[in-house]
């Protein structure tokens, strides 16, 4: 191995360690930190990311990348070393474009916007958020000017979360989804009863059930944790130190699916090849691909009939009030389709419609064709148009998401791409594993995990999302049809006999 | 404020943030981390301390310190700014002396010695530890050659933990303690019954009791945590994010005093002036002074008659089996004096004898007058001499402590200095607060905390330990007599009527 490559790897490993230190501080902040620790914690986080950025964007790393270009050309494109050089160059080029003052401005305005958003949401008054949203949006537009110009002004934003993907590609997928999803919502008819999901569900018992599910999913003993938090998330400090969280309420069971969702993220972290650990290649190829896997374990597994055929009895033993709920009723209830106001409470069908709304608005914001003053009205009109619901107030409308406080335009579409990709990939797994349903029912998740690990997880960030998809299932583009077929068939199966 | 001072403060704040990131990673490692996270964690920790060291020892900080020397001379010695410049110069001078290869060698050999020690302790065979101990000791002796030469080769080691203190000063204190403590042990006579401390004590109930004690001690709501761990410790991420730990066992109550001990450390972190936060001045002046405060809250409060006169009933309510134990029996039991083999299990009287043994052996190791091959024999002879006990095996003898795996010579004496200082300072507090006993009984710890905060905690690391002692109680040297009088009087009071 040439010295330059070793030198590069060593420098990247240090940057990785700084980022992991930041992740540890962040996990602690969201699960353990006493509230008054927040002030000092933000200083620690800012220092760590500043130093990580400074070291990563150093001229020395650029020099090493130049020196390694001939080696990269010699190596197989798919090799770990060629991928490391290629992905690092891409990351480095992007990181170098942004003046550090601008990054600091963005962080500062985002912090202020977060405070304003909390107040505005409390008062359910968008006008209290608007000035801060304008300022952080302005910073984000200045940032976009430093990026590679795309076909659309939104391309730069999207590229942050879906490397290499264009707005037009996403739009093509969403243009198919939009009318089809609204049709499926209509087909779903009267929402099923899911009132049995509310009631008295002691948290410790929920934890016990979920711990068993995660064990069965295939997490390695002594290499992960699952903790309570307010806003569920998953993070990883190494392939053998994975942290998942969920939000327990003693009055309902929704923590189970939030937990399985985060477990899906966790499995991608666990399944990455050891060879790409402690490097920029550790992680997901994109947010959309990552989300496809959280959705896989939350929905394609965790809301499937086979899964619950095998596991409802255990849940009924833990919560005897569910003994009166038969499998069919349970299945219809946990898959209830009903248009609503809140994205994070949405079902599998309507969820992507919430995303399409945001995707359309974000493009207009970024293009400057929608003034922020007009945002609530535009939001409410689209909610009526896409989901047929009237928005009663800003808190349950335009103010419901935290993402815009950071002007994280381009983030939302990755959720719907994840939904689409999850089924597109699942179809290939089903072909490979004819006994999959029986395995899910028996609680044998090993073959499923192993297939997904081999197809996707092991690659980490070696490839772009589309390159990864090609290696995973041989497809060269995102195809919304399997997802739509899955929803149509599921909705048909949910109808009362 | 001159630019150079602002520049210095900014650089020191970043180093502080890196050290706190390291502390967060360390706390997580010892309380939360799944076991298989250890490998990646050690890389994160090494990177953080390497970068913190690199940034702290930069030539630029030296240049700023030179530039600020005239300002320092103008300012009041006790001012925050003069103290910052003075203490930083001292830290910087020491840190610059050590080549980074040597620091890395030390860390590596310490890691290997820790592994060897675990194996040796398991096998109860010192010879398995000896080669690794020799190597890490050799590195430590190489390190000492870079330090300011002292009157004794041990001075450099001691100075790491008790800045400015000399071996001869510690020896003078210990020479008084040695015969007096052995005499007090004899006076204590037959050990009291403390069998009621063993039994069935559900951990959750212990936690509830200890949480109430910490609240009463004066910790600020939402600014601290108390968690279970294997080896209790306290750490701080800021004045309002203090982390304490204790070791619970469902079969005895010893976690209570370990918890109060760590709470004592925590109170010193909470009581530091805001003006010295996020700087090298945050912390304790020395390990001995820090330990004096953990001992204060563990022993002078937590093993005192007034404290339990006010609180035994609550403990009896939580653990009904204690209702049969009257206050007098309880007090004699929790203060039981009995020579034993293990330092961490030792009582208030014999504890310092365990330390004197280590202090004497360490001086010989460092001076090269005791070959490590002869260490177990020397240990056993001193145990017989000082405590009158026969050491049955290495595991319960020379292999019982983790400290020597890092060749942390000079660390042990700070424990006994802490015992001595705790009472010396307590005497001044008692004079100031004539109602102290009544307050302890009533669970009113505010006046005690406030007195200690004003005398000691607020200063952080502004002064050397002896300078701090002078500001705290007007004393210019460590006086072992109050400690000995306290022990004599306590032992006399423990005799059955």
PDB file of C-alpha atoms in Angstrom, chain B residues 37-266:
ATOM      1  CA  UNK B  37     -18.034  -0.767  21.663  1.00  0.00           C
ATOM      2  CA  UNK B  38     -14.681  -0.762  23.474  1.00  0.00           C
ATOM      3  CA  UNK B  39     -12.395  -1.038  20.454  1.00  0.00           C
ATOM      4  CA  UNK B  40     -13.798   1.916  18.534  1.00  0.00           C
ATOM      5  CA  UNK B  41     -14.124   3.915  21.730  1.00  0.00           C
ATOM      6  CA  UNK B  42     -10.435   3.667  22.516  1.00  0.00           C
ATOM      7  CA  UNK B  43      -9.697   5.083  19.036  1.00  0.00           C
ATOM      8  CA  UNK B  44     -12.063   8.002  19.600  1.00  0.00           C
ATOM      9  CA  UNK B  45     -10.511   8.712  22.994  1.00  0.00           C
ATOM     10  CA  UNK B  46      -6.957   8.526  21.650  1.00  0.00           C
ATOM     11  CA  UNK B  47      -7.779  10.895  18.785  1.00  0.00           C
ATOM     12  CA  UNK B  48      -9.461  13.402  21.079  1.00  0.00           C
ATOM     13  CA  UNK B  49      -6.619  13.486  23.573  1.00  0.00           C
ATOM     14  CA  UNK B  50      -4.031  13.615  20.801  1.00  0.00           C
ATOM     15  CA  UNK B  51      -5.682  16.644  19.184  1.00  0.00           C
ATOM     16  CA  UNK B  52      -6.289  18.336  22.545  1.00  0.00           C
ATOM     17  CA  UNK B  53      -2.609  17.865  23.426  1.00  0.00           C
ATOM     18  CA  UNK B  54      -1.451  19.087  20.015  1.00  0.00           C
ATOM     19  CA  UNK B  55      -3.578  22.229  20.226  1.00  0.00           C
ATOM     20  CA  UNK B  56      -2.739  22.952  23.858  1.00  0.00           C
ATOM     21  CA  UNK B  57       1.025  22.585  23.423  1.00  0.00           C
ATOM     22  CA  UNK B  58       1.113  24.729  20.267  1.00  0.00           C
ATOM     23  CA  UNK B  59       3.839  27.371  19.990  1.00  0.00           C
ATOM     24  CA  UNK B  60       1.076  29.943  19.527  1.00  0.00           C
ATOM     25  CA  UNK B  61      -0.168  29.417  23.079  1.00  0.00           C
ATOM     26  CA  UNK B  62       3.401  29.887  24.335  1.00  0.00           C
ATOM     27  CA  UNK B  63       3.686  33.114  22.365  1.00  0.00           C
ATOM     28  CA  UNK B  64       0.416  34.407  23.828  1.00  0.00           C
ATOM     29  CA  UNK B  65       1.563  33.518  27.348  1.00  0.00           C
ATOM     30  CA  UNK B  66       4.794  35.488  26.782  1.00  0.00           C
ATOM     31  CA  UNK B  67       2.844  38.414  25.409  1.00  0.00           C
ATOM     32  CA  UNK B  68       0.548  38.344  28.441  1.00  0.00           C
ATOM     33  CA  UNK B  69       3.315  38.199  31.077  1.00  0.00           C
ATOM     34  CA  UNK B  70       3.300  42.006  31.623  1.00  0.00           C
ATOM     35  CA  UNK B  71      -0.475  41.991  32.019  1.00  0.00           C
ATOM     36  CA  UNK B  72      -0.254  39.129  34.489  1.00  0.00           C
ATOM     37  CA  UNK B  73       2.298  41.080  36.561  1.00  0.00           C
ATOM     38  CA  UNK B  74      -0.046  44.076  36.678  1.00  0.00           C
ATOM     39  CA  UNK B  75      -3.119  42.117  37.703  1.00  0.00           C
ATOM     40  CA  UNK B  76      -3.988  41.005  41.199  1.00  0.00           C
ATOM     41  CA  UNK B  77      -2.551  37.514  41.823  1.00  0.00           C
ATOM     42  CA  UNK B  78      -5.986  36.228  42.808  1.00  0.00           C
ATOM     43  CA  UNK B  79      -7.813  37.677  39.797  1.00  0.00           C
ATOM     44  CA  UNK B  80      -9.368  35.246  37.341  1.00  0.00           C
ATOM     45  CA  UNK B  81      -7.260  36.528  34.453  1.00  0.00           C
ATOM     46  CA  UNK B  82      -3.920  36.428  36.282  1.00  0.00           C
ATOM     47  CA  UNK B  83      -4.775  32.944  37.542  1.00  0.00           C
ATOM     48  CA  UNK B  84      -5.700  31.785  34.057  1.00  0.00           C
ATOM     49  CA  UNK B  85      -2.380  32.980  32.634  1.00  0.00           C
ATOM     50  CA  UNK B  86      -0.391  31.567  35.570  1.00  0.00           C
ATOM     51  CA  UNK B  87      -2.048  28.141  35.660  1.00  0.00           C
ATOM     52  CA  UNK B  88      -2.015  27.820  31.872  1.00  0.00           C
ATOM     53  CA  UNK B  89       1.708  28.599  31.793  1.00  0.00           C
ATOM     54  CA  UNK B  90       2.357  25.930  34.404  1.00  0.00           C
ATOM     55  CA  UNK B  91       0.244  23.346  32.526  1.00  0.00           C
ATOM     56  CA  UNK B  92       1.763  24.333  29.176  1.00  0.00           C
ATOM     57  CA  UNK B  93       5.348  24.134  30.448  1.00  0.00           C
ATOM     58  CA  UNK B  94       4.709  20.652  31.804  1.00  0.00           C
ATOM     59  CA  UNK B  95       2.838  19.434  28.731  1.00  0.00           C
ATOM     60  CA  UNK B  96       5.558  20.733  26.385  1.00  0.00           C
ATOM     61  CA  UNK B  97       8.236  18.746  28.188  1.00  0.00           C
ATOM     62  CA  UNK B  98       6.807  15.398  27.149  1.00  0.00           C
ATOM     63  CA  UNK B  99       7.554  14.180  23.607  1.00  0.00           C
ATOM     64  CA  UNK B 100       4.341  12.930  22.049  1.00  0.00           C
ATOM     65  CA  UNK B 101       5.998   9.580  21.193  1.00  0.00           C
ATOM     66  CA  UNK B 102       6.623   9.081  24.896  1.00  0.00           C
ATOM     67  CA  UNK B 103       3.013   9.852  25.763  1.00  0.00           C
ATOM     68  CA  UNK B 104       1.942   7.345  23.113  1.00  0.00           C
ATOM     69  CA  UNK B 105       4.401   4.736  24.448  1.00  0.00           C
ATOM     70  CA  UNK B 106       3.020   5.248  27.927  1.00  0.00           C
ATOM     71  CA  UNK B 107      -0.578   4.848  26.790  1.00  0.00           C
ATOM     72  CA  UNK B 108       0.287   1.700  24.831  1.00  0.00           C
ATOM     73  CA  UNK B 109       2.270   0.069  27.636  1.00  0.00           C
ATOM     74  CA  UNK B 110      -0.455   0.998  30.113  1.00  0.00           C
ATOM     75  CA  UNK B 111      -3.006  -0.700  27.891  1.00  0.00           C
ATOM     76  CA  UNK B 112      -0.922  -3.869  27.762  1.00  0.00           C
ATOM     77  CA  UNK B 113      -0.255  -3.728  31.486  1.00  0.00           C
ATOM     78  CA  UNK B 114      -3.984  -3.469  32.131  1.00  0.00           C
ATOM     79  CA  UNK B 115      -4.615  -6.652  30.155  1.00  0.00           C
ATOM     80  CA  UNK B 116      -1.751  -8.440  31.929  1.00  0.00           C
ATOM     81  CA  UNK B 117      -3.026  -7.236  35.300  1.00  0.00           C
ATOM     82  CA  UNK B 118      -6.515  -8.609  34.672  1.00  0.00           C
ATOM     83  CA  UNK B 119      -5.008 -12.005  33.814  1.00  0.00           C
ATOM     84  CA  UNK B 120      -2.591 -11.932  36.728  1.00  0.00           C
ATOM     85  CA  UNK B 121      -5.320 -10.978  39.177  1.00  0.00           C
ATOM     86  CA  UNK B 122      -7.533 -13.746  37.852  1.00  0.00           C
ATOM     87  CA  UNK B 123      -4.674 -16.209  38.376  1.00  0.00           C
ATOM     88  CA  UNK B 124      -3.593 -14.433  41.567  1.00  0.00           C
ATOM     89  CA  UNK B 125      -0.017 -14.534  40.272  1.00  0.00           C
ATOM     90  CA  UNK B 126       2.078 -11.349  40.327  1.00  0.00           C
ATOM     91  CA  UNK B 127       4.722 -12.886  38.070  1.00  0.00           C
ATOM     92  CA  UNK B 128       2.229 -12.683  35.167  1.00  0.00           C
ATOM     93  CA  UNK B 129       1.949  -8.924  35.696  1.00  0.00           C
ATOM     94  CA  UNK B 130       5.570  -8.165  36.491  1.00  0.00           C
ATOM     95  CA  UNK B 131       7.049  -7.908  32.958  1.00  0.00           C
ATOM     96  CA  UNK B 132       4.310  -5.491  31.801  1.00  0.00           C
ATOM     97  CA  UNK B 133       4.582  -3.521  35.037  1.00  0.00           C
ATOM     98  CA  UNK B 134       8.315  -3.247  34.485  1.00  0.00           C
ATOM     99  CA  UNK B 135       7.824  -1.879  30.964  1.00  0.00           C
ATOM    100  CA  UNK B 136       5.241   0.722  31.922  1.00  0.00           C
ATOM    101  CA  UNK B 137       7.348   1.678  34.951  1.00  0.00           C
ATOM    102  CA  UNK B 138      10.372   2.131  32.694  1.00  0.00           C
ATOM    103  CA  UNK B 139       8.371   4.470  30.446  1.00  0.00           C
ATOM    104  CA  UNK B 140       7.251   6.434  33.498  1.00  0.00           C
ATOM    105  CA  UNK B 141      10.862   6.798  34.653  1.00  0.00           C
ATOM    106  CA  UNK B 142      11.852   8.036  31.187  1.00  0.00           C
ATOM    107  CA  UNK B 143       8.989  10.517  31.462  1.00  0.00           C
ATOM    108  CA  UNK B 144      10.220  11.706  34.856  1.00  0.00           C
ATOM    109  CA  UNK B 145      13.570  12.627  33.320  1.00  0.00           C
ATOM    110  CA  UNK B 146      11.805  15.285  31.238  1.00  0.00           C
ATOM    111  CA  UNK B 147      10.263  16.850  34.330  1.00  0.00           C
ATOM    112  CA  UNK B 148      11.755  19.515  36.598  1.00  0.00           C
ATOM    113  CA  UNK B 149      14.228  17.671  38.855  1.00  0.00           C
ATOM    114  CA  UNK B 150      13.011  17.591  42.480  1.00  0.00           C
ATOM    115  CA  UNK B 151      14.585  16.864  45.821  1.00  0.00           C
ATOM    116  CA  UNK B 152      13.331  13.309  45.446  1.00  0.00           C
ATOM    117  CA  UNK B 153      12.825  11.259  42.275  1.00  0.00           C
ATOM    118  CA  UNK B 154       9.218  10.858  43.477  1.00  0.00           C
ATOM    119  CA  UNK B 155       8.560  14.628  43.345  1.00  0.00           C
ATOM    120  CA  UNK B 156       7.821  14.629  39.614  1.00  0.00           C
ATOM    121  CA  UNK B 157       5.165  11.949  40.070  1.00  0.00           C
ATOM    122  CA  UNK B 158       3.544  13.644  43.029  1.00  0.00           C
ATOM    123  CA  UNK B 159       3.477  16.977  41.223  1.00  0.00           C
ATOM    124  CA  UNK B 160       1.136  15.484  38.606  1.00  0.00           C
ATOM    125  CA  UNK B 161      -1.599  15.160  41.206  1.00  0.00           C
ATOM    126  CA  UNK B 162      -0.620  17.698  43.892  1.00  0.00           C
ATOM    127  CA  UNK B 163       0.821  20.655  42.017  1.00  0.00           C
ATOM    128  CA  UNK B 164       3.766  22.170  43.865  1.00  0.00           C
ATOM    129  CA  UNK B 165       3.806  19.614  46.666  1.00  0.00           C
ATOM    130  CA  UNK B 166       7.044  17.839  47.631  1.00  0.00           C
ATOM    131  CA  UNK B 167       7.567  14.251  48.692  1.00  0.00           C
ATOM    132  CA  UNK B 168       9.147  15.478  51.923  1.00  0.00           C
ATOM    133  CA  UNK B 169       5.985  17.396  52.841  1.00  0.00           C
ATOM    134  CA  UNK B 170       3.814  14.338  52.339  1.00  0.00           C
ATOM    135  CA  UNK B 171       6.290  12.186  54.215  1.00  0.00           C
ATOM    136  CA  UNK B 172       6.222  14.576  57.174  1.00  0.00           C
ATOM    137  CA  UNK B 173       2.430  14.176  57.378  1.00  0.00           C
ATOM    138  CA  UNK B 174       2.511  10.405  56.923  1.00  0.00           C
ATOM    139  CA  UNK B 175       5.302  10.014  59.498  1.00  0.00           C
ATOM    140  CA  UNK B 176       2.919  11.498  62.061  1.00  0.00           C
ATOM    141  CA  UNK B 177      -0.019   9.392  60.876  1.00  0.00           C
ATOM    142  CA  UNK B 178       1.744   6.029  60.776  1.00  0.00           C
ATOM    143  CA  UNK B 179       2.248   5.343  64.506  1.00  0.00           C
ATOM    144  CA  UNK B 180      -0.864   7.241  65.591  1.00  0.00           C
ATOM    145  CA  UNK B 181      -3.198   5.373  63.235  1.00  0.00           C
ATOM    146  CA  UNK B 182      -1.876   1.987  64.284  1.00  0.00           C
ATOM    147  CA  UNK B 183      -2.456   3.057  67.894  1.00  0.00           C
ATOM    148  CA  UNK B 184      -6.029   4.124  67.131  1.00  0.00           C
ATOM    149  CA  UNK B 185      -6.722   0.785  65.442  1.00  0.00           C
ATOM    150  CA  UNK B 186      -5.629  -0.930  68.666  1.00  0.00           C
ATOM    151  CA  UNK B 187      -7.822   1.401  70.756  1.00  0.00           C
ATOM    152  CA  UNK B 188     -10.806   0.554  68.557  1.00  0.00           C
ATOM    153  CA  UNK B 189     -10.756  -2.960  69.954  1.00  0.00           C
ATOM    154  CA  UNK B 190     -13.212  -5.615  68.826  1.00  0.00           C
ATOM    155  CA  UNK B 191     -14.929  -4.669  65.521  1.00  0.00           C
ATOM    156  CA  UNK B 192     -18.596  -3.735  65.870  1.00  0.00           C
ATOM    157  CA  UNK B 193     -21.362  -5.788  64.270  1.00  0.00           C
ATOM    158  CA  UNK B 194     -22.318  -4.543  60.828  1.00  0.00           C
ATOM    159  CA  UNK B 195     -24.037  -7.673  59.549  1.00  0.00           C
ATOM    160  CA  UNK B 196     -27.280  -5.713  59.110  1.00  0.00           C
ATOM    161  CA  UNK B 197     -25.680  -3.964  56.112  1.00  0.00           C
ATOM    162  CA  UNK B 198     -25.952  -7.254  54.235  1.00  0.00           C
ATOM    163  CA  UNK B 199     -29.306  -8.652  53.184  1.00  0.00           C
ATOM    164  CA  UNK B 200     -32.051  -8.002  50.696  1.00  0.00           C
ATOM    165  CA  UNK B 201     -31.893  -4.378  49.517  1.00  0.00           C
ATOM    166  CA  UNK B 202     -33.694  -3.845  46.186  1.00  0.00           C
ATOM    167  CA  UNK B 203     -31.636  -1.540  43.988  1.00  0.00           C
ATOM    168  CA  UNK B 204     -34.573   0.679  42.985  1.00  0.00           C
ATOM    169  CA  UNK B 205     -35.214   1.459  46.651  1.00  0.00           C
ATOM    170  CA  UNK B 206     -31.550   2.268  47.249  1.00  0.00           C
ATOM    171  CA  UNK B 207     -31.720   4.602  44.252  1.00  0.00           C
ATOM    172  CA  UNK B 208     -34.767   6.333  45.666  1.00  0.00           C
ATOM    173  CA  UNK B 209     -33.049   6.933  49.004  1.00  0.00           C
ATOM    174  CA  UNK B 210     -29.839   8.189  47.443  1.00  0.00           C
ATOM    175  CA  UNK B 211     -31.716  10.476  45.054  1.00  0.00           C
ATOM    176  CA  UNK B 212     -33.303  12.139  48.083  1.00  0.00           C
ATOM    177  CA  UNK B 213     -29.926  12.534  49.780  1.00  0.00           C
ATOM    178  CA  UNK B 214     -28.396  14.170  46.689  1.00  0.00           C
ATOM    179  CA  UNK B 215     -31.332  16.544  46.331  1.00  0.00           C
ATOM    180  CA  UNK B 216     -30.914  17.576  49.951  1.00  0.00           C
ATOM    181  CA  UNK B 217     -27.144  17.994  49.579  1.00  0.00           C
ATOM    182  CA  UNK B 218     -28.000  20.867  47.243  1.00  0.00           C
ATOM    183  CA  UNK B 219     -27.674  19.686  43.660  1.00  0.00           C
ATOM    184  CA  UNK B 220     -29.507  21.884  41.198  1.00  0.00           C
ATOM    185  CA  UNK B 221     -32.566  20.341  39.538  1.00  0.00           C
ATOM    186  CA  UNK B 222     -31.978  19.330  35.939  1.00  0.00           C
ATOM    187  CA  UNK B 223     -28.220  19.750  36.225  1.00  0.00           C
ATOM    188  CA  UNK B 224     -26.917  16.316  37.267  1.00  0.00           C
ATOM    189  CA  UNK B 225     -27.414  12.555  37.041  1.00  0.00           C
ATOM    190  CA  UNK B 226     -26.617   9.576  39.243  1.00  0.00           C
ATOM    191  CA  UNK B 227     -26.151   6.288  37.387  1.00  0.00           C
ATOM    192  CA  UNK B 228     -25.081   2.747  38.214  1.00  0.00           C
ATOM    193  CA  UNK B 229     -21.601   1.581  37.215  1.00  0.00           C
ATOM    194  CA  UNK B 230     -19.009  -1.013  38.206  1.00  0.00           C
ATOM    195  CA  UNK B 231     -16.255   1.279  39.513  1.00  0.00           C
ATOM    196  CA  UNK B 232     -17.874   4.433  40.919  1.00  0.00           C
ATOM    197  CA  UNK B 233     -16.631   7.802  39.672  1.00  0.00           C
ATOM    198  CA  UNK B 234     -17.816  11.355  39.162  1.00  0.00           C
ATOM    199  CA  UNK B 235     -17.204  13.590  36.196  1.00  0.00           C
ATOM    200  CA  UNK B 236     -18.478  16.899  34.927  1.00  0.00           C
ATOM    201  CA  UNK B 237     -19.256  18.277  31.494  1.00  0.00           C
ATOM    202  CA  UNK B 238     -20.144  21.712  32.855  1.00  0.00           C
ATOM    203  CA  UNK B 239     -21.276  23.286  36.125  1.00  0.00           C
ATOM    204  CA  UNK B 240     -24.814  22.309  35.155  1.00  0.00           C
ATOM    205  CA  UNK B 241     -24.145  18.828  33.755  1.00  0.00           C
ATOM    206  CA  UNK B 242     -22.582  16.752  36.512  1.00  0.00           C
ATOM    207  CA  UNK B 243     -22.477  12.975  36.332  1.00  0.00           C
ATOM    208  CA  UNK B 244     -22.104  10.816  39.407  1.00  0.00           C
ATOM    209  CA  UNK B 245     -22.164   7.055  39.635  1.00  0.00           C
ATOM    210  CA  UNK B 246     -22.276   4.388  42.291  1.00  0.00           C
ATOM    211  CA  UNK B 247     -22.199   0.635  42.393  1.00  0.00           C
ATOM    212  CA  UNK B 248     -25.423  -0.949  43.551  1.00  0.00           C
ATOM    213  CA  UNK B 249     -25.647  -4.476  44.821  1.00  0.00           C
ATOM    214  CA  UNK B 250     -29.020  -5.880  45.829  1.00  0.00           C
ATOM    215  CA  UNK B 251     -27.325  -7.676  48.727  1.00  0.00           C
ATOM    216  CA  UNK B 252     -25.839  -4.763  50.661  1.00  0.00           C
ATOM    217  CA  UNK B 253     -26.067  -1.022  51.242  1.00  0.00           C
ATOM    218  CA  UNK B 254     -22.505   0.038  50.430  1.00  0.00           C
ATOM    219  CA  UNK B 255     -23.699   1.942  47.338  1.00  0.00           C
ATOM    220  CA  UNK B 256     -25.037   4.646  49.667  1.00  0.00           C
ATOM    221  CA  UNK B 257     -21.614   5.766  50.851  1.00  0.00           C
ATOM    222  CA  UNK B 258     -20.015   5.334  47.443  1.00  0.00           C
ATOM    223  CA  UNK B 259     -22.809   7.563  46.123  1.00  0.00           C
ATOM    224  CA  UNK B 260     -22.290  10.212  48.810  1.00  0.00           C
ATOM    225  CA  UNK B 261     -18.545  10.084  48.099  1.00  0.00           C
ATOM    226  CA  UNK B 262     -19.091  10.816  44.411  1.00  0.00           C
ATOM    227  CA  UNK B 263     -21.680  13.454  45.343  1.00  0.00           C
ATOM    228  CA  UNK B 264     -18.906  15.220  47.258  1.00  0.00           C
ATOM    229  CA  UNK B 265     -16.886  15.399  44.056  1.00  0.00           C
ATOM    230  CA  UNK B 266     -20.004  16.537  42.219  1.00  0.00           C
TER     231      UNK B 266
END
